[in-house]
XYZ file of C-alpha atoms in Angstrom:
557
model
C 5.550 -0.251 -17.264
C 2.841 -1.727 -19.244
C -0.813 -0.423 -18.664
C -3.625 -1.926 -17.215
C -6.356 -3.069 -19.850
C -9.932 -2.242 -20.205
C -11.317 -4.697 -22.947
C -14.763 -4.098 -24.745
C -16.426 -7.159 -26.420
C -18.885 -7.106 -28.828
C -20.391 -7.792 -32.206
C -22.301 -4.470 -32.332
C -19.301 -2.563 -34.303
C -20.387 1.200 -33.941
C -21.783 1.081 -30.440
C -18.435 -0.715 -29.743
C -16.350 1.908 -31.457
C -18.159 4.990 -29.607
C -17.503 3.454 -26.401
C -14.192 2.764 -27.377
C -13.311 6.036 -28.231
C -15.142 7.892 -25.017
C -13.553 5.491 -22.652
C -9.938 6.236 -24.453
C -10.338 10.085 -24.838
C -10.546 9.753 -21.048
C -8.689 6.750 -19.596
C -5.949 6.152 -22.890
C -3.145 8.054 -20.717
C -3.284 5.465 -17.472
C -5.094 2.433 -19.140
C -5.313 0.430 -22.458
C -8.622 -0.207 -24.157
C -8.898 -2.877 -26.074
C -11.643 -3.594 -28.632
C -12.659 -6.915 -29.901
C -15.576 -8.215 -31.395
C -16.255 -11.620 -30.411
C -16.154 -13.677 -27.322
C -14.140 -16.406 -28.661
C -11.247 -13.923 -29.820
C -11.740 -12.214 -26.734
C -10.772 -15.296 -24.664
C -8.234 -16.054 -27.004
C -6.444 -12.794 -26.408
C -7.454 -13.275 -22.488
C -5.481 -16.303 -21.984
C -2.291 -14.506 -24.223
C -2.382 -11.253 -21.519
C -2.651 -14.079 -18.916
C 0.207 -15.858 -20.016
C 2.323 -12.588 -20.066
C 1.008 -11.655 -17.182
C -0.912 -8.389 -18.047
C -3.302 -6.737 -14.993
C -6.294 -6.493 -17.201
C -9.009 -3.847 -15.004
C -12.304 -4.072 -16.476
C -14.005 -6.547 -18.571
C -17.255 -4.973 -20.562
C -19.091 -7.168 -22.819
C -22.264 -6.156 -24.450
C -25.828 -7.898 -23.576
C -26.329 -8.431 -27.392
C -22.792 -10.506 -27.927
C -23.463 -13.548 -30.103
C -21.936 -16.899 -30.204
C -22.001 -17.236 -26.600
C -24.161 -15.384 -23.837
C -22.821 -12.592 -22.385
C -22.637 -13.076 -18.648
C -21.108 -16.856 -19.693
C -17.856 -15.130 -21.275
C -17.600 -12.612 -18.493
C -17.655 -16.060 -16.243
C -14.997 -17.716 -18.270
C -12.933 -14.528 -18.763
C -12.898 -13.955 -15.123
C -11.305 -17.462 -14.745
C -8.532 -16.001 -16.052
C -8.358 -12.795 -14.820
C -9.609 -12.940 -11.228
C -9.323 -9.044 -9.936
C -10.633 -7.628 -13.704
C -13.933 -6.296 -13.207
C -16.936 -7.549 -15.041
C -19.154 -5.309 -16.386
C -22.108 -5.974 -18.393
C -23.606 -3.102 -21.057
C -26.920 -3.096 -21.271
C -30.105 -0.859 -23.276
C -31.376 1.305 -20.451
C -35.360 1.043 -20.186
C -35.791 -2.236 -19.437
C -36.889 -2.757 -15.865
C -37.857 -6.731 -15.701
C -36.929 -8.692 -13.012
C -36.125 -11.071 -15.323
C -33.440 -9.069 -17.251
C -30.406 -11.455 -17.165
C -28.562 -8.605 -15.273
C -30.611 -9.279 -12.457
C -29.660 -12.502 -11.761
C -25.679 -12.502 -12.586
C -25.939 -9.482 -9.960
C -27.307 -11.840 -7.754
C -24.901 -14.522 -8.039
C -21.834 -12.786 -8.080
C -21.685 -13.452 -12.232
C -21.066 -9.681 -12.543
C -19.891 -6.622 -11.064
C -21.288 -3.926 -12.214
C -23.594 -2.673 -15.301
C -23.062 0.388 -17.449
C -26.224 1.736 -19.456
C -26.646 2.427 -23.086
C -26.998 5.522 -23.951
C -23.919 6.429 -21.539
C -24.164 10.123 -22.431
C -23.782 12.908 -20.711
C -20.158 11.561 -20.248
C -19.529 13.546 -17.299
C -22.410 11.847 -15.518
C -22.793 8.714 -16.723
C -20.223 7.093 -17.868
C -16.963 8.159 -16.515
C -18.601 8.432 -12.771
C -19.646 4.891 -13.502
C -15.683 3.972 -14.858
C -14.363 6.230 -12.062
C -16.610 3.555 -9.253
C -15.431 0.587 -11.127
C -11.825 1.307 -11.211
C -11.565 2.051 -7.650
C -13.199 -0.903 -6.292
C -10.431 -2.914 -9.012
C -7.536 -0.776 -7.665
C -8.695 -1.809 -4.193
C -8.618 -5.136 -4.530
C -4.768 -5.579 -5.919
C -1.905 -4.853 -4.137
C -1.535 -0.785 -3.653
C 0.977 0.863 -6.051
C 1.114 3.603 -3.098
C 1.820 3.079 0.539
C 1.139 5.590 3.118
C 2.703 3.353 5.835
C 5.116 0.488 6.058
C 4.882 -2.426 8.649
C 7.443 -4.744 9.581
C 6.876 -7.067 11.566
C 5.960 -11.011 12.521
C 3.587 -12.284 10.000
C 1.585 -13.817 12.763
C 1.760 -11.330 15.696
C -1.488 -10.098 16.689
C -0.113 -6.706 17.417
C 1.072 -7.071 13.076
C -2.571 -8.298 12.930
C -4.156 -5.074 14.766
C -2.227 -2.296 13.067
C -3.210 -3.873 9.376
C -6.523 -4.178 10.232
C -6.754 -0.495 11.815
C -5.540 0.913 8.213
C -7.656 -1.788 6.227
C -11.125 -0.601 8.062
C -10.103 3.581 7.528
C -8.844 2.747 3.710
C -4.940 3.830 4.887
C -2.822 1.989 2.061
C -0.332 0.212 3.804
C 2.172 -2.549 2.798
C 3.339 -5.316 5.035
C 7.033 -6.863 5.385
C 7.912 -9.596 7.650
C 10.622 -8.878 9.764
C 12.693 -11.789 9.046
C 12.327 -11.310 5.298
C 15.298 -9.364 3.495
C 12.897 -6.268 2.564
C 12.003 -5.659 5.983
C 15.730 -5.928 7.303
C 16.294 -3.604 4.782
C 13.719 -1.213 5.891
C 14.841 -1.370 9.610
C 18.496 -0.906 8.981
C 17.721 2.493 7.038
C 16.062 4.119 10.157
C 18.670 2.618 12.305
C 16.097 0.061 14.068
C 18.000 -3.214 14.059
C 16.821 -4.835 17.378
C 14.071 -2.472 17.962
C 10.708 -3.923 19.421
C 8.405 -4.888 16.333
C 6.207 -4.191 14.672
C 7.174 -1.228 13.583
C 5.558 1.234 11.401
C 7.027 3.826 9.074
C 5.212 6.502 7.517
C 5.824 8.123 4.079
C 7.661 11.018 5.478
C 10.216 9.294 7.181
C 8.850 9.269 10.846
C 8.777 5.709 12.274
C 6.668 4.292 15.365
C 8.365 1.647 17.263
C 5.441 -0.923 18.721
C 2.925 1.260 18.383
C -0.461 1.205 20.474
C -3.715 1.568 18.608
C -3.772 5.307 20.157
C 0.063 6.032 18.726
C -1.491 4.871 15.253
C -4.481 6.918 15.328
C -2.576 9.889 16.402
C -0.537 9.647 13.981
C -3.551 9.606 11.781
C -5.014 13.071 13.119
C -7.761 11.355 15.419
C -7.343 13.062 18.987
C -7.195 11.179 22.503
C -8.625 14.301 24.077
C -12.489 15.928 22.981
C -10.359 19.315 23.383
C -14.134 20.665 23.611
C -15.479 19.291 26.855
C -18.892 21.732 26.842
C -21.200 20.770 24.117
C -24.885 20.755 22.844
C -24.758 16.749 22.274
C -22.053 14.168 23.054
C -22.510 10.799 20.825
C -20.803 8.032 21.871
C -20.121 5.759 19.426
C -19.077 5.944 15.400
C -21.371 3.119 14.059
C -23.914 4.164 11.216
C -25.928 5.134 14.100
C -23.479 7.855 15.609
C -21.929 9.186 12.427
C -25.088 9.911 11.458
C -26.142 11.563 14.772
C -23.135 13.422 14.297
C -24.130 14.666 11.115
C -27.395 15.734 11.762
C -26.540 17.136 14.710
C -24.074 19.279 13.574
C -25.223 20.592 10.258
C -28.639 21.559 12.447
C -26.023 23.944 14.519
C -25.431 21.595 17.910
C -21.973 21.937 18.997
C -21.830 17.862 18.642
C -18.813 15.918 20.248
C -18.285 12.527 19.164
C -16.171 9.951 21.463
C -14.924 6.530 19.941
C -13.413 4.216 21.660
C -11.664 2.209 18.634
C -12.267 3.130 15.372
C -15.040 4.639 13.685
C -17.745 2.495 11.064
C -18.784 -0.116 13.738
C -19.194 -3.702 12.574
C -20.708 -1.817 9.573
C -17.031 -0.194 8.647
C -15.445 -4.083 8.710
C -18.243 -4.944 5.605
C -16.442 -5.905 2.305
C -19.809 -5.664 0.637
C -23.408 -4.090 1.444
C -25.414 -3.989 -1.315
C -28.726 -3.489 0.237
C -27.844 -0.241 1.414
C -30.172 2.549 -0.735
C -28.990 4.287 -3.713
C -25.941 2.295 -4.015
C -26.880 -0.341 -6.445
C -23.596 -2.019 -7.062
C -23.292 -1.470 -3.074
C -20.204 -0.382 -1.319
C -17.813 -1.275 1.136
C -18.403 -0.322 4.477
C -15.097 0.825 4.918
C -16.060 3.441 2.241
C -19.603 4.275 3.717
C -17.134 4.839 7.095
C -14.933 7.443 5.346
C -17.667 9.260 3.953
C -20.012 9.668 6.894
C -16.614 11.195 8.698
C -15.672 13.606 6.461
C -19.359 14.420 6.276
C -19.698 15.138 9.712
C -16.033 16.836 10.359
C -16.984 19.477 7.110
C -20.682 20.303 9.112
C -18.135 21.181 12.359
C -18.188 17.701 14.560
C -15.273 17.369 16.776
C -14.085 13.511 16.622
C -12.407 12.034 19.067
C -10.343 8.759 20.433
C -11.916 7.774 23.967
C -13.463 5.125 25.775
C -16.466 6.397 28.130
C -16.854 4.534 31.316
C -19.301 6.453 33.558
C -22.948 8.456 32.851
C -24.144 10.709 35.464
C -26.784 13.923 36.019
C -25.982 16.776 37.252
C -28.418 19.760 36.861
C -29.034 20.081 32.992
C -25.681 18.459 32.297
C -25.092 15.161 31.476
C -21.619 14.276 32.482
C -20.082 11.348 30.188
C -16.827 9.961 32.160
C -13.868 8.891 30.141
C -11.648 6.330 30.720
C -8.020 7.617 31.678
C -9.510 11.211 32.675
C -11.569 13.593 31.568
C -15.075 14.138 30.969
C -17.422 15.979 28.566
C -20.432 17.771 29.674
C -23.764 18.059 27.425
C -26.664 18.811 27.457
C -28.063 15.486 25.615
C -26.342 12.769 25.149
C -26.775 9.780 21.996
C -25.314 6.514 22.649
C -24.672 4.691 20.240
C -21.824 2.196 21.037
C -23.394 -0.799 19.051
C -21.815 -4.353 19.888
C -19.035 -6.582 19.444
C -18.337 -9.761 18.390
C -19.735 -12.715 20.512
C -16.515 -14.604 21.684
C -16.336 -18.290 20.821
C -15.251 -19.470 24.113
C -12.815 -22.454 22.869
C -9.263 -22.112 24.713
C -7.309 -23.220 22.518
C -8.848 -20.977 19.324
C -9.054 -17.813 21.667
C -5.267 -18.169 22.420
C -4.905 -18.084 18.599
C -6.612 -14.779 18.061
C -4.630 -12.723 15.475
C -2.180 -15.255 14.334
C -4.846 -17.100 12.119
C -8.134 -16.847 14.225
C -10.272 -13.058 13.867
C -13.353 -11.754 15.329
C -15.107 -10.299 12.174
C -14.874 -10.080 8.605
C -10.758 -9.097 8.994
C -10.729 -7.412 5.385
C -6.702 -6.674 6.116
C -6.198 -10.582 6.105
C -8.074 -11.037 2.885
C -4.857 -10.913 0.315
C -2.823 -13.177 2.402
C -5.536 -16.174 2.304
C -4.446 -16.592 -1.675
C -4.320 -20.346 -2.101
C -5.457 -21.272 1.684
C -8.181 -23.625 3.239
C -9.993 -20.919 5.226
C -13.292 -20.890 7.536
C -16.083 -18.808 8.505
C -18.080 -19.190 11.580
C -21.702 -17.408 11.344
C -25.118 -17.657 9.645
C -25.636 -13.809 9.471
C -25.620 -10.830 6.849
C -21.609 -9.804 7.875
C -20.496 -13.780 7.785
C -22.292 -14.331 4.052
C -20.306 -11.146 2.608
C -17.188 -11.957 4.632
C -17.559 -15.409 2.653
C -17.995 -13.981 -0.472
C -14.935 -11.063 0.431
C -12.538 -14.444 0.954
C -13.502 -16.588 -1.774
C -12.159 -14.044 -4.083
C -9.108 -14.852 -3.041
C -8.752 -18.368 -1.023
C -8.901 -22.163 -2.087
C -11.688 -22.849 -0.079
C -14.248 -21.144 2.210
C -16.035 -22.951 4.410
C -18.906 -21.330 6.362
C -19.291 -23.326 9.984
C -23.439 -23.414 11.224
C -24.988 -24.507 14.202
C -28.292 -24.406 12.993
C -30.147 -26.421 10.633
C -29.613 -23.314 7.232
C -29.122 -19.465 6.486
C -32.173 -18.634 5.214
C -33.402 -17.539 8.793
C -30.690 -15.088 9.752
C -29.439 -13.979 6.131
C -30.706 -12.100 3.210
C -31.663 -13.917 0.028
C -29.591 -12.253 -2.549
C -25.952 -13.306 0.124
C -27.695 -16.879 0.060
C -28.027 -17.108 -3.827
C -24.691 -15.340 -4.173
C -22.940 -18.015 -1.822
C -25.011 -21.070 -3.382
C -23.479 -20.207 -6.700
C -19.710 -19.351 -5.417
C -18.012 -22.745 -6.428
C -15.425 -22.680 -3.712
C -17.676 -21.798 -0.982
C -19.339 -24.747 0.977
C -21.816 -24.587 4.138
C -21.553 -27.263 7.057
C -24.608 -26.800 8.883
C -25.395 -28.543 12.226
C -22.037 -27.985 13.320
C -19.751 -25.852 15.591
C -15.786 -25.344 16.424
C -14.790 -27.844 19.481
C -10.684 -26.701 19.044
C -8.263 -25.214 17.592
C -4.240 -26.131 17.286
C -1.123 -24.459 15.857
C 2.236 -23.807 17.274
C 2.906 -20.610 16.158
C -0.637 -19.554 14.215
C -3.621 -21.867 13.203
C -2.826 -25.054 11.281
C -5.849 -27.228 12.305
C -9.518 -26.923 13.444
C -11.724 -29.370 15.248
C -15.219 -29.259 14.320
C -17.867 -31.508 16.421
C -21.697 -32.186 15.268
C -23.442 -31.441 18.468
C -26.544 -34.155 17.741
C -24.043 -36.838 17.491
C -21.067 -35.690 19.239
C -19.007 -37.038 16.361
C -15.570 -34.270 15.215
C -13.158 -34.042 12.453
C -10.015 -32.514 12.731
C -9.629 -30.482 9.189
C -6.712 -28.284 8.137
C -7.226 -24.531 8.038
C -5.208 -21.553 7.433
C -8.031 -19.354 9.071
C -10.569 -18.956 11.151
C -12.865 -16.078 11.104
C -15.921 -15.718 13.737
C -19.129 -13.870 13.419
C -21.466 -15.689 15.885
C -23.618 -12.791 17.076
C -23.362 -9.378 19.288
C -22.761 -8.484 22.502
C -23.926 -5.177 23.801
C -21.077 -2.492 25.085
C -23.387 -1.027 27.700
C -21.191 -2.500 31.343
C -20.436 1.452 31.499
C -23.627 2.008 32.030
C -24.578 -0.240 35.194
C -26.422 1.349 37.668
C -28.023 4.463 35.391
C -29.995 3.640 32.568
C -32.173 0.512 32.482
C -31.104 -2.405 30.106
C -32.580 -5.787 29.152
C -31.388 -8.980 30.653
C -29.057 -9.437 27.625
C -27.446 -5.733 28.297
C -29.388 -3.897 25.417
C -30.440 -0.766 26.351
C -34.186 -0.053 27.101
C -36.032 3.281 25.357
C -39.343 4.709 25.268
C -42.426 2.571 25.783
C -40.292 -0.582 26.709
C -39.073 1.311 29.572
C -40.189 -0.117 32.838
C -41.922 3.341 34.594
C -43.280 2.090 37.755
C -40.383 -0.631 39.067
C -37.337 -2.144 38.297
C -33.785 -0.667 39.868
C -34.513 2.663 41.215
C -31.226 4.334 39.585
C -32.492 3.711 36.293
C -36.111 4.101 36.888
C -37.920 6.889 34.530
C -37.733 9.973 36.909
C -40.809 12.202 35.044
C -44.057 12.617 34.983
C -44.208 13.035 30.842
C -43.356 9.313 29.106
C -40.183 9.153 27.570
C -39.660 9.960 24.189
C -39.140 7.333 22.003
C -35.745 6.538 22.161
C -35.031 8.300 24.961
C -33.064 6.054 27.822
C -34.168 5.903 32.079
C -31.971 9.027 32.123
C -33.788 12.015 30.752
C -32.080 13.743 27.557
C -29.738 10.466 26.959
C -31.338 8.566 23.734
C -30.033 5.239 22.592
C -29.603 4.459 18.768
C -28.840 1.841 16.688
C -27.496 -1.941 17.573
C -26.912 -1.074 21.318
C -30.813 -0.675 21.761
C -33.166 -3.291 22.635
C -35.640 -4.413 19.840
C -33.615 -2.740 17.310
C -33.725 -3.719 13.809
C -30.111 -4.874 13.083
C -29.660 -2.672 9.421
C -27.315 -0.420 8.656
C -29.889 1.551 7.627
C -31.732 1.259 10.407
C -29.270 2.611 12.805
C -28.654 5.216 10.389
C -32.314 6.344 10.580
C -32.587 5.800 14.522
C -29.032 8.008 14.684
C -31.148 10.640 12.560
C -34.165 10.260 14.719
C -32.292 10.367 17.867
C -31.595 13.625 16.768
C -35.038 15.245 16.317
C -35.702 13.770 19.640
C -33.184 15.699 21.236
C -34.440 18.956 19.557
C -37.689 18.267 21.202
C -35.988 17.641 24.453
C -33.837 20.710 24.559
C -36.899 22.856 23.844
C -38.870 21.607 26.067
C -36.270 21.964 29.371
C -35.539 25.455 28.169
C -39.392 25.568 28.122
């Protein structure tokens, strides 16, 4: 099987050699590096490994190339090779904001950047290769499956399991069970006629219509805490709770963490954050997930599948009710359940949902939009990357706005990015009136509100990121939220009136994220006035933390 290619342009002969030679003492076993030393011979040989069909992985061209700009080739080159990454080398030292890396960063010209001098080897460059490589080999179809699904290519259940694997980085492959592969597949366990989907792992085992629990257990994540005494129960495995759950933890609090879907939040369905610090290139938020969980399993967290549906005091203990049975008891308590996706509201799109229509940035769906005419409803931070995630791989993106722009509700560097993304267009002033499809979405109607005039437009899919809605029903009736549900801490805590069950109890003020319930702090998107980061609730999960210390001492006092 030919190898994938790593190709090195440049005019600068010996600093193209040396690289040449580190990057093939290291990679020459899996990969072929190619070396050539001008842009148009580079994109002469391009279109050749096109034509034959050659994965080509990264694309490296020096700052200094002459004949024709740098960042230019890597744009024409990636015409030709969509998935190769582009990398741009560059002389380390110069920290302008006007260095031409800057801006192809900013609008999506380039991936990554690799310094010159890349010695140490060990921690410069190969790291660096190591990053770029994985993001490539993530973005192709996997050469390694962990589990097989066959099923309807438009069942929402099909729909769920995908995206459960795509947001915990579980390669997976996906046959349709009317296609000769997946009959295949089904007669060799013996499943003809059994319900679908069904899912087959590497070892043989098979689930047959799996629920989202059956899939998780079969991933290691318990239904049951096991440890229902603790120092701290977080609920929720946003930003905000995994990093609770770290801190926590690796401060010695025997910290249980309860989940009611999957961990990583809205932040874990991100196919891109790049404002996130000491990430430069950024990272997926599927991988910040991953991380954060192993972090806070190796510092002695205990992770676990559950849905909490009742808070109450009793004593010291706070007593967190869980949904089919069950309860933990702690002596804090963090929530930090975050929010889900606003629903549209539309009849005829909701009854759609999963067989062309998703609620957030669906990163499972993203191959199988090659070629399509696909939409995006939102003007926020996770609609602009989901844009960007799609156009990589769709005819057309277009992002649906009510309002009058972006620039109020996203950040700069997505707005640039999109502005320059040739097959992404913005219809502002408008929203979705309908949706119709027999089987899965085939057509959407969009209205202008001002004028009432629509358009019926085709569209493969639909994906909607409209706002948040707080997960805090649970909690009626014992702390005190705001009239949109968010949950009220510290000085915006109403003392003196308001519902008596969730009136502050003490004579001290409550600490500053701590909830109308003594010893039960709020972090992250679920709290009122919160900054909507992932940072932020990463900090406030931290925080949350120190707070409890300080209310633990003082009850043992």
């Amino acid at each position: 099987m030919p190898r994938p290619i790593f190709m090195l342009v440049g005019d600068d002969g010996p600093r193209r050699e040396a690289l040449h030679r580190d990057l093939s003492r290291r990679y020459e076993a899996d990969y072929e590096v190619v070396s050539v030393d001008s842009a148009a011979a580079a994109l002469a040989r391009l279109a050749a490994l096109a034509a034959a069909g050659a994965e080509v992985a990264l694309l490296i061209a020096d700052e200094h190339l002459a004949g024709m700009p740098a960042v230019g080739f890597l744009a024409r080159a990636h015409e030709q090779h969509r998935l190769a990454k582009r990398v741009l080398l560059i002389d380390r030292g110069n920290w302008s904001a006007a260095h031409p890396a800057v801006a192809a960063m900013a609008v999506g010209q380039i991936d990554y950047h690799l310094y010159v001098p890349w010695q140490p080897l060990e921690r410069i460059l190969y790291p660096a290769v190591s990053e770029f490589l994985s993001a490539w080999d993530s973005a192709r179809e996997p050469t390694f499956v962990a589990f097989r699904i066959v099923g309807p290519a438009n069942s929402p259940r099909a729909h769920r399991l995908r995206d459960d694997l795509s947001r915990i980085s579980i390669p997976y492959s996906f046959l349709e069970n009317s296609s000769a592969e997946g009959q295949q597949l089904l007669r060799e366990h013996h499943l003809e006629g059994a319900q679908v989907p069904v899912v087959v792992y590497r070892d043989g085992s098979v689930l047959v219509d799996p629920s989202h629990t059956d899939l998780m257990g079969a991933l290691g994540f318990r239904p049951d805490p096991g440890e229902r005494s603790c120092d701290v129960a977080i609920i929720g495995a946003g930003p905000a709770g995994l990093a609770a759950a770290v801190y926590a933890a690796s401060e010695g609090l025997r910290t249980v963490m309860v989940e009611p879907e999957l961990p990583g939040g809205q932040a874990g369905t991100s196919s891109l954050i790049r404002n996130y610090l000491g990430f430069p290139h950024g990272l997926s938020g599927g991988s910040l997930t991953n991380r954060a969980i192993e972090q806070a399993w190796l510092f002695g967290a205990s992770i676990t599948l559950g849905r909490a549906d009742g808070l109450t005091a009793q004593g010291p203990e706070r007593l967190v009710r869980l949904a089919g049975g069950g309860q933990v008891a702690a002596r804090a308590v963090v929530i930090a359940t975050g929010v889900t996706w606003r629903r549209l509201g539309v009849p005829a799109v909701e009854a759609l949902v999963g067989a062309g229509v998703f609620y957030g940035a669906a990163g499972a769906e993203a191959h199988a939009m090659a070629g399509r005419d696909v939409y995006v409803i939102g003007a926020g931070n996770s609609a602009g990357q989901a844009a960007l995630h799609l156009a990589r791989y769709a005819a057309s993106v277009t992002m649906v706005v009510r309002g009058p722009g972006l620039s109020a509700t996203m950040s700069n560097y997505l707005i640039t990015e999109i502005s320059k993304t040739a097959n992404i267009s913005v219809r502002t002033g408008t929203e979705v009136a309908g949706g119709q499809g027999a089987c899965n979405l085939e057509t959407l109607t969009l209205r202008e509100p001002g004028s009432g005039a629509t358009e019926t437009v085709p569209a493969a899919a639909l994906f909607v990121m409209i706002g948040a809605e707080p997960r805090t029903g649970w909690l009626d009736g014992w702390v005190q939220r705001d009239g949109q549900g968010f949950i009220l801490t510290g000085r915006d805590l109403d003392q003196a009136g308001g519902d008596p069950a969730g009136r502050w109890p003490l004579e001290r003020p409550p600490l500053l994220l701590e909830t109308s319930m003594p010893g039960v702090f709020a972090a992250g998107d679920i709290r009122h006035r919160s900054i909507k980061r992932v940072a932020s609730a990463v900090g406030e999960g931290a925080t949350a933390i120190q707070l409890v210390h300080e209310y633990l001492q003082a009850v043992q006092g």
